[in-house]
Coordinates of C-alpha atoms and ligand atoms in Angstrom, one line a residue:
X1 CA 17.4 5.5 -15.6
X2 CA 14.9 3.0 -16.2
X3 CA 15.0 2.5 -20.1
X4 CA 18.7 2.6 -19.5
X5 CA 18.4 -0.4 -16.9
X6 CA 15.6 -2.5 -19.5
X7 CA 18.3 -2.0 -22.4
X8 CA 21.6 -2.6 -20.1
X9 CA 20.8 -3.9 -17.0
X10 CA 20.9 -7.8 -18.1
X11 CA 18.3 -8.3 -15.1
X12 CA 15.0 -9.5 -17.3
X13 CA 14.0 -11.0 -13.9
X14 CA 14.3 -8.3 -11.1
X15 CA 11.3 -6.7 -10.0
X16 CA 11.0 -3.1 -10.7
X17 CA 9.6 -0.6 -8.3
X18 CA 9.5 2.9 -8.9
X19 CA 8.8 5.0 -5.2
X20 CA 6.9 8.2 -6.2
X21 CA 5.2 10.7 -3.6
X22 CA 1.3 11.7 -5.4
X23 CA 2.4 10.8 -8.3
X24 CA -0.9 11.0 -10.9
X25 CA -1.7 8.0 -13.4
X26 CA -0.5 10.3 -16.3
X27 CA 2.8 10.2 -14.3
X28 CA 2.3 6.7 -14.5
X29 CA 1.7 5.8 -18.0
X30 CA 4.8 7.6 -19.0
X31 CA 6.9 6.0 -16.5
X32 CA 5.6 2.5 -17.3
X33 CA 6.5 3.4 -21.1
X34 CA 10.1 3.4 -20.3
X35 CA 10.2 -0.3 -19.7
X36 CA 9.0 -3.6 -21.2
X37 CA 7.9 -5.4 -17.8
X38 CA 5.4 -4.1 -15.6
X39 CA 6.5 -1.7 -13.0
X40 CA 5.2 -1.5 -9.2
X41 CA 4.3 1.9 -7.8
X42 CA 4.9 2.6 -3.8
X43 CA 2.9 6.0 -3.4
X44 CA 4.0 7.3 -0.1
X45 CA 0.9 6.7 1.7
X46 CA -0.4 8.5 5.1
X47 CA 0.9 5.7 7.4
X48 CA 4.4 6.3 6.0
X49 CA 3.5 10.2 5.5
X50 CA 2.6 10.4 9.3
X51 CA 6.8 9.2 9.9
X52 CA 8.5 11.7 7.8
X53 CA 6.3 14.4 7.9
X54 CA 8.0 17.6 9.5
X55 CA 11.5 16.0 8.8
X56 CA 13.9 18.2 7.0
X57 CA 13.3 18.5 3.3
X58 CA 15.3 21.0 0.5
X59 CA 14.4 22.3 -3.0
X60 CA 17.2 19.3 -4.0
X61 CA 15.3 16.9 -1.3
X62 CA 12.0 16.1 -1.3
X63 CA 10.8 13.8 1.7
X64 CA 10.9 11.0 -1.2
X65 CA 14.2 10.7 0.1
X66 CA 13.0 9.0 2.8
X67 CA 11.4 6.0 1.1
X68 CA 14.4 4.5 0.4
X69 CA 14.4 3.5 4.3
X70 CA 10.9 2.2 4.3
X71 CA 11.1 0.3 1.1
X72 CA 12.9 -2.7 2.3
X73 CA 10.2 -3.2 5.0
X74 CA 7.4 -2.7 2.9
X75 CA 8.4 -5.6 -0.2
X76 CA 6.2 -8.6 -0.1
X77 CA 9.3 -10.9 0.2
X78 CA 11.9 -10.9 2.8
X79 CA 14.2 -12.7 0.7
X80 CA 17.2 -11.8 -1.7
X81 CA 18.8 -8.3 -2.9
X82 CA 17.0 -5.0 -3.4
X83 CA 19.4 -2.8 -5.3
X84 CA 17.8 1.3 -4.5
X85 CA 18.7 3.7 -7.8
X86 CA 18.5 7.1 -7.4
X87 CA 16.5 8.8 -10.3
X88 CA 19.4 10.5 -11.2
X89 CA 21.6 7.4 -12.7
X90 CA 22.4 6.0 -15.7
X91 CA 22.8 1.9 -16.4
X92 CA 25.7 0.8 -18.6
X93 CA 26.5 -2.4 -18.3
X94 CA 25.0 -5.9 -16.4
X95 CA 23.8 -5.6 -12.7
X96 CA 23.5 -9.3 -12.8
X97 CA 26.7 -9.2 -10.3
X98 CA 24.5 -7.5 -7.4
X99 CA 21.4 -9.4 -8.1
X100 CA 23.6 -12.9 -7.4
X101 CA 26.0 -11.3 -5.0
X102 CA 25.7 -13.3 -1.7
X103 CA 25.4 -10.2 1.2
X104 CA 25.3 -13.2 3.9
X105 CA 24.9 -10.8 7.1
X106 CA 25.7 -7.9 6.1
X107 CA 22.8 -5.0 5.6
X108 CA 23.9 -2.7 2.6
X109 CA 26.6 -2.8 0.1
X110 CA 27.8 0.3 -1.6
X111 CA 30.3 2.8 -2.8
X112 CA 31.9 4.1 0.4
X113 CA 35.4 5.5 2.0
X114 CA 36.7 7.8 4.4
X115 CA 34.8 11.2 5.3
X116 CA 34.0 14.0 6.9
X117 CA 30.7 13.4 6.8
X118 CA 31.3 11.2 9.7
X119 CA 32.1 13.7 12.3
X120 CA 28.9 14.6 11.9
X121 CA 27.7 11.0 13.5
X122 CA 30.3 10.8 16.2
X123 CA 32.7 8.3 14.3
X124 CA 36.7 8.8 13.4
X125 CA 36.7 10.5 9.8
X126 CA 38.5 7.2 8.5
X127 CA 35.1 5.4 9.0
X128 CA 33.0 4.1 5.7
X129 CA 30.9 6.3 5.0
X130 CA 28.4 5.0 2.0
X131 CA 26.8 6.9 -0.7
X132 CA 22.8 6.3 -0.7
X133 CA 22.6 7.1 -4.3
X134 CA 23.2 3.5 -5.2
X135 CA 22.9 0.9 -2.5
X136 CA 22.3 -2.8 -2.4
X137 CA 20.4 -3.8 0.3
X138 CA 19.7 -7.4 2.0
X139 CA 16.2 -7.3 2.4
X140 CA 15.6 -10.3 4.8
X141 CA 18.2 -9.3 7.3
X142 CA 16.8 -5.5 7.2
X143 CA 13.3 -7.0 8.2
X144 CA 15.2 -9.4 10.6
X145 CA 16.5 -6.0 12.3
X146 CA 13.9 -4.6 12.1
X147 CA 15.9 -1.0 10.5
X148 CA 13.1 0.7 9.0
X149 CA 11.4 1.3 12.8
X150 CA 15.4 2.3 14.1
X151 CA 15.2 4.8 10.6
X152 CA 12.5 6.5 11.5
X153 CA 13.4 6.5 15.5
X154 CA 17.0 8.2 14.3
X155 CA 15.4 10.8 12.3
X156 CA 13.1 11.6 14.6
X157 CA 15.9 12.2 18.0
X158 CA 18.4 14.5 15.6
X159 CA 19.0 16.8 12.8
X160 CA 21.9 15.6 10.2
X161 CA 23.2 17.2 7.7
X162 CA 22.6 14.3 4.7
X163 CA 19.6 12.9 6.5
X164 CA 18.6 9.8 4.4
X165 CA 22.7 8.8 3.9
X166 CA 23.7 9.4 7.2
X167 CA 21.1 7.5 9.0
X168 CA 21.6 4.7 6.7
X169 CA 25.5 4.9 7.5
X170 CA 24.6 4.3 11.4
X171 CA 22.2 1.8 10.5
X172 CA 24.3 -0.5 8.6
X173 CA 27.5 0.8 10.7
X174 CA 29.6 -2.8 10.9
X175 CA 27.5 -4.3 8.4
X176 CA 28.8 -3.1 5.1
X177 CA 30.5 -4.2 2.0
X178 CA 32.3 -2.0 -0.1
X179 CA 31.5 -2.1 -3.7
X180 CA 34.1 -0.9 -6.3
X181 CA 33.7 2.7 -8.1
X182 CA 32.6 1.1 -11.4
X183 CA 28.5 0.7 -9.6
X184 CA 28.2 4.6 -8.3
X185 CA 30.9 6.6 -11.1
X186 CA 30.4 10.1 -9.6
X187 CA 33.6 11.9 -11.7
X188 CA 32.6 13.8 -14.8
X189 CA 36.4 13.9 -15.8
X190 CA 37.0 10.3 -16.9
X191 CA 34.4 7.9 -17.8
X192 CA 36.1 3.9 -17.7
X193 CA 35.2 1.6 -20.3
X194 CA 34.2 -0.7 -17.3
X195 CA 31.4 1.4 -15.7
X196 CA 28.1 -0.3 -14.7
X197 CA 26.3 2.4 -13.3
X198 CA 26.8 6.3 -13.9
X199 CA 25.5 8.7 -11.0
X200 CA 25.2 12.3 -11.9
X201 CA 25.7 13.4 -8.5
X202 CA 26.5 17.2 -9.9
X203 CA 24.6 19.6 -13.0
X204 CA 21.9 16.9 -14.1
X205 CA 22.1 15.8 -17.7
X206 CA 19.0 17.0 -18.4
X207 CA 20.1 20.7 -18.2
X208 CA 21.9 23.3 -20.5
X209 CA 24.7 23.6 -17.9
X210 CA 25.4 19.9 -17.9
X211 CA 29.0 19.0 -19.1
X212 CA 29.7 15.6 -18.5
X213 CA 31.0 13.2 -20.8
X214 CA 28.1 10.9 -20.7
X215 CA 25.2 13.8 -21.4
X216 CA 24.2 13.0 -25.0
X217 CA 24.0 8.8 -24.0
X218 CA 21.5 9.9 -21.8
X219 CA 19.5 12.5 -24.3
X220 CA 19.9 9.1 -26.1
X221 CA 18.1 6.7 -24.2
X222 CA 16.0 10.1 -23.2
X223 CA 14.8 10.2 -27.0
X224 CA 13.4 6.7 -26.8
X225 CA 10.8 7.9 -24.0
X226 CA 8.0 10.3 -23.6
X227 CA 10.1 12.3 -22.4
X228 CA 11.9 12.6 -25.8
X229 CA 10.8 16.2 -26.6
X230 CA 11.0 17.8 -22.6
X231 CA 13.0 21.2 -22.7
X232 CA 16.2 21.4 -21.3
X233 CA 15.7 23.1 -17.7
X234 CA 18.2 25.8 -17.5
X235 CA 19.5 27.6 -14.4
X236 CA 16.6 30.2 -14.1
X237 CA 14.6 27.2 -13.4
X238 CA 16.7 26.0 -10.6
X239 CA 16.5 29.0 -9.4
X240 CA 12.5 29.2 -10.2
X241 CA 12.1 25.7 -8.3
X242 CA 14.2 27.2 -5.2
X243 CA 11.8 29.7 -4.8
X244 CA 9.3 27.6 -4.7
X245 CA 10.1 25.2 -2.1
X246 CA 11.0 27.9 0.2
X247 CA 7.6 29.1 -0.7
X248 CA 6.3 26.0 0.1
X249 CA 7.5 25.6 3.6
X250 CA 6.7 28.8 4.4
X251 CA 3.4 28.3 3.5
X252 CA 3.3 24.4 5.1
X253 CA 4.5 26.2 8.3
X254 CA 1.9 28.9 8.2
X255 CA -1.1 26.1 8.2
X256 CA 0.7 24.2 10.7
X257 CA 0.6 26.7 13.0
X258 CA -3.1 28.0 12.3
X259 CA -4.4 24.1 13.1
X260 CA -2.6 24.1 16.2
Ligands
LIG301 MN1 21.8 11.1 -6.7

């Protein structure tokens, strides 16, 4: 994502920041390689920690997901557009359109429409319901609303079934803009000529089972970074890292209950 975004992204000026969760400096090093300009860590640190701890987590979601809702309140400026990538997208074309686009009030563009997602929250299926894989955000109004204390006060008073995207839906609930498919592509079918920013919301392109269309541009761009040579993970390694997790918060739950 990010050497796709230095070679494609036409945005020489953003800011990078690249959220990460004990992420070592070896981790570091090889992340910084993938781009030209110097890249900002935010380590999830204890005070942010202490919020999300104990929220719900899978072997697909790590409580990284959470940062995306404590970025905006966390960035030095409270000015202009933060645009939050998942890890698992692809840049093709200029984002200089989001970096100028004026958000006036409104709290979060993105790629949105009907779902059933929304019963979930209490609203009529027809709602907008956004995708968080690929949301612009207006960071001064965010601060101004102070959204990152409401996050954490949401997660904390119910369970949801797409916690990160569904709390993000109710925060910015009235205050969206809906951006067109080309900025979050999710099909694997049919890849347009006009398509800014790929998402591989399915089999990730680094994976034997992958299929989609747009696999070997990203072993491409993949080749050009350290991690050129990585193995392909197959689905015994899915399967492997499943284990883990639930291993994990077995064990998590275990300690938790010996301290108390
Ligand atoms: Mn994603």
């Amino acid at each position: 994502m990010l050497y796709s975004l230095e070679v494609n992204g036409d945005v020489p000026d953003a800011e990078l920041w690249v959220i990460g969760d004990g992420l070592r400096q070896s981790d570091k090093n090889k992340i910084q390689a993938c781009a030209s300009r110097q890249i900002n860590f935010y380590d999830l640190d204890d005070s942010t920690v202490q919020h999300i701890d104990g929220l719900k987590t899978t072997s697909n979601w790590s409580r990284v997901v959470y940062a995306r809702l404590f970025l905006p309140a966390l960035l030095p400026s409270d000015r202009g557009n933060l645009l939050y990538l998942d890890a698992d997208t692809m840049i093709k074309g200029s984002l200089r359109p989001l970096q100028d686009m004026d958000m006036s009030s409104a709290v979060a563009a993105a790629l949105g429409g009907p779902s059933r997602h929304n019963r979930q929250l209490g609203r009529p299926e027809t709602a907008f319901y956004l995708n968080s894989g690929v949301v612009l955000l207006n960071v001064g109004e965010w601060q101004k609303q102070n959204l990152t204390r409401r996050a954490v006060e949401l997660l904390r008073g119910g369970t949801f079934g797409f916690p990160d995207q569904d709390v993000l839906n109710l925060l910015a609930e009235g205050q969206t803009i809906a951006l067109e498919p080309k900025w979050n592509h999710q099909h694997a079918k049919s890849i347009p000529s006009d398509v800014r920013i790929i998402h591989f919301t399915h089999a990730k392109p680094n994976t034997t089972y992958c299929i989609h269309p747009e696999k070997a541009t990203f072993l491409e761009y993949r080749s050009k970074t350290p991690w050129a040579n990585a193995r392909l993970r197959t689905r015994m390694d899915r399967r492997l890292n499943r284990i883990a997790h639930s291993v994990k918060r077995k064990w998590d739950r275990l300690n938790k209950a010996l301290r108390s």
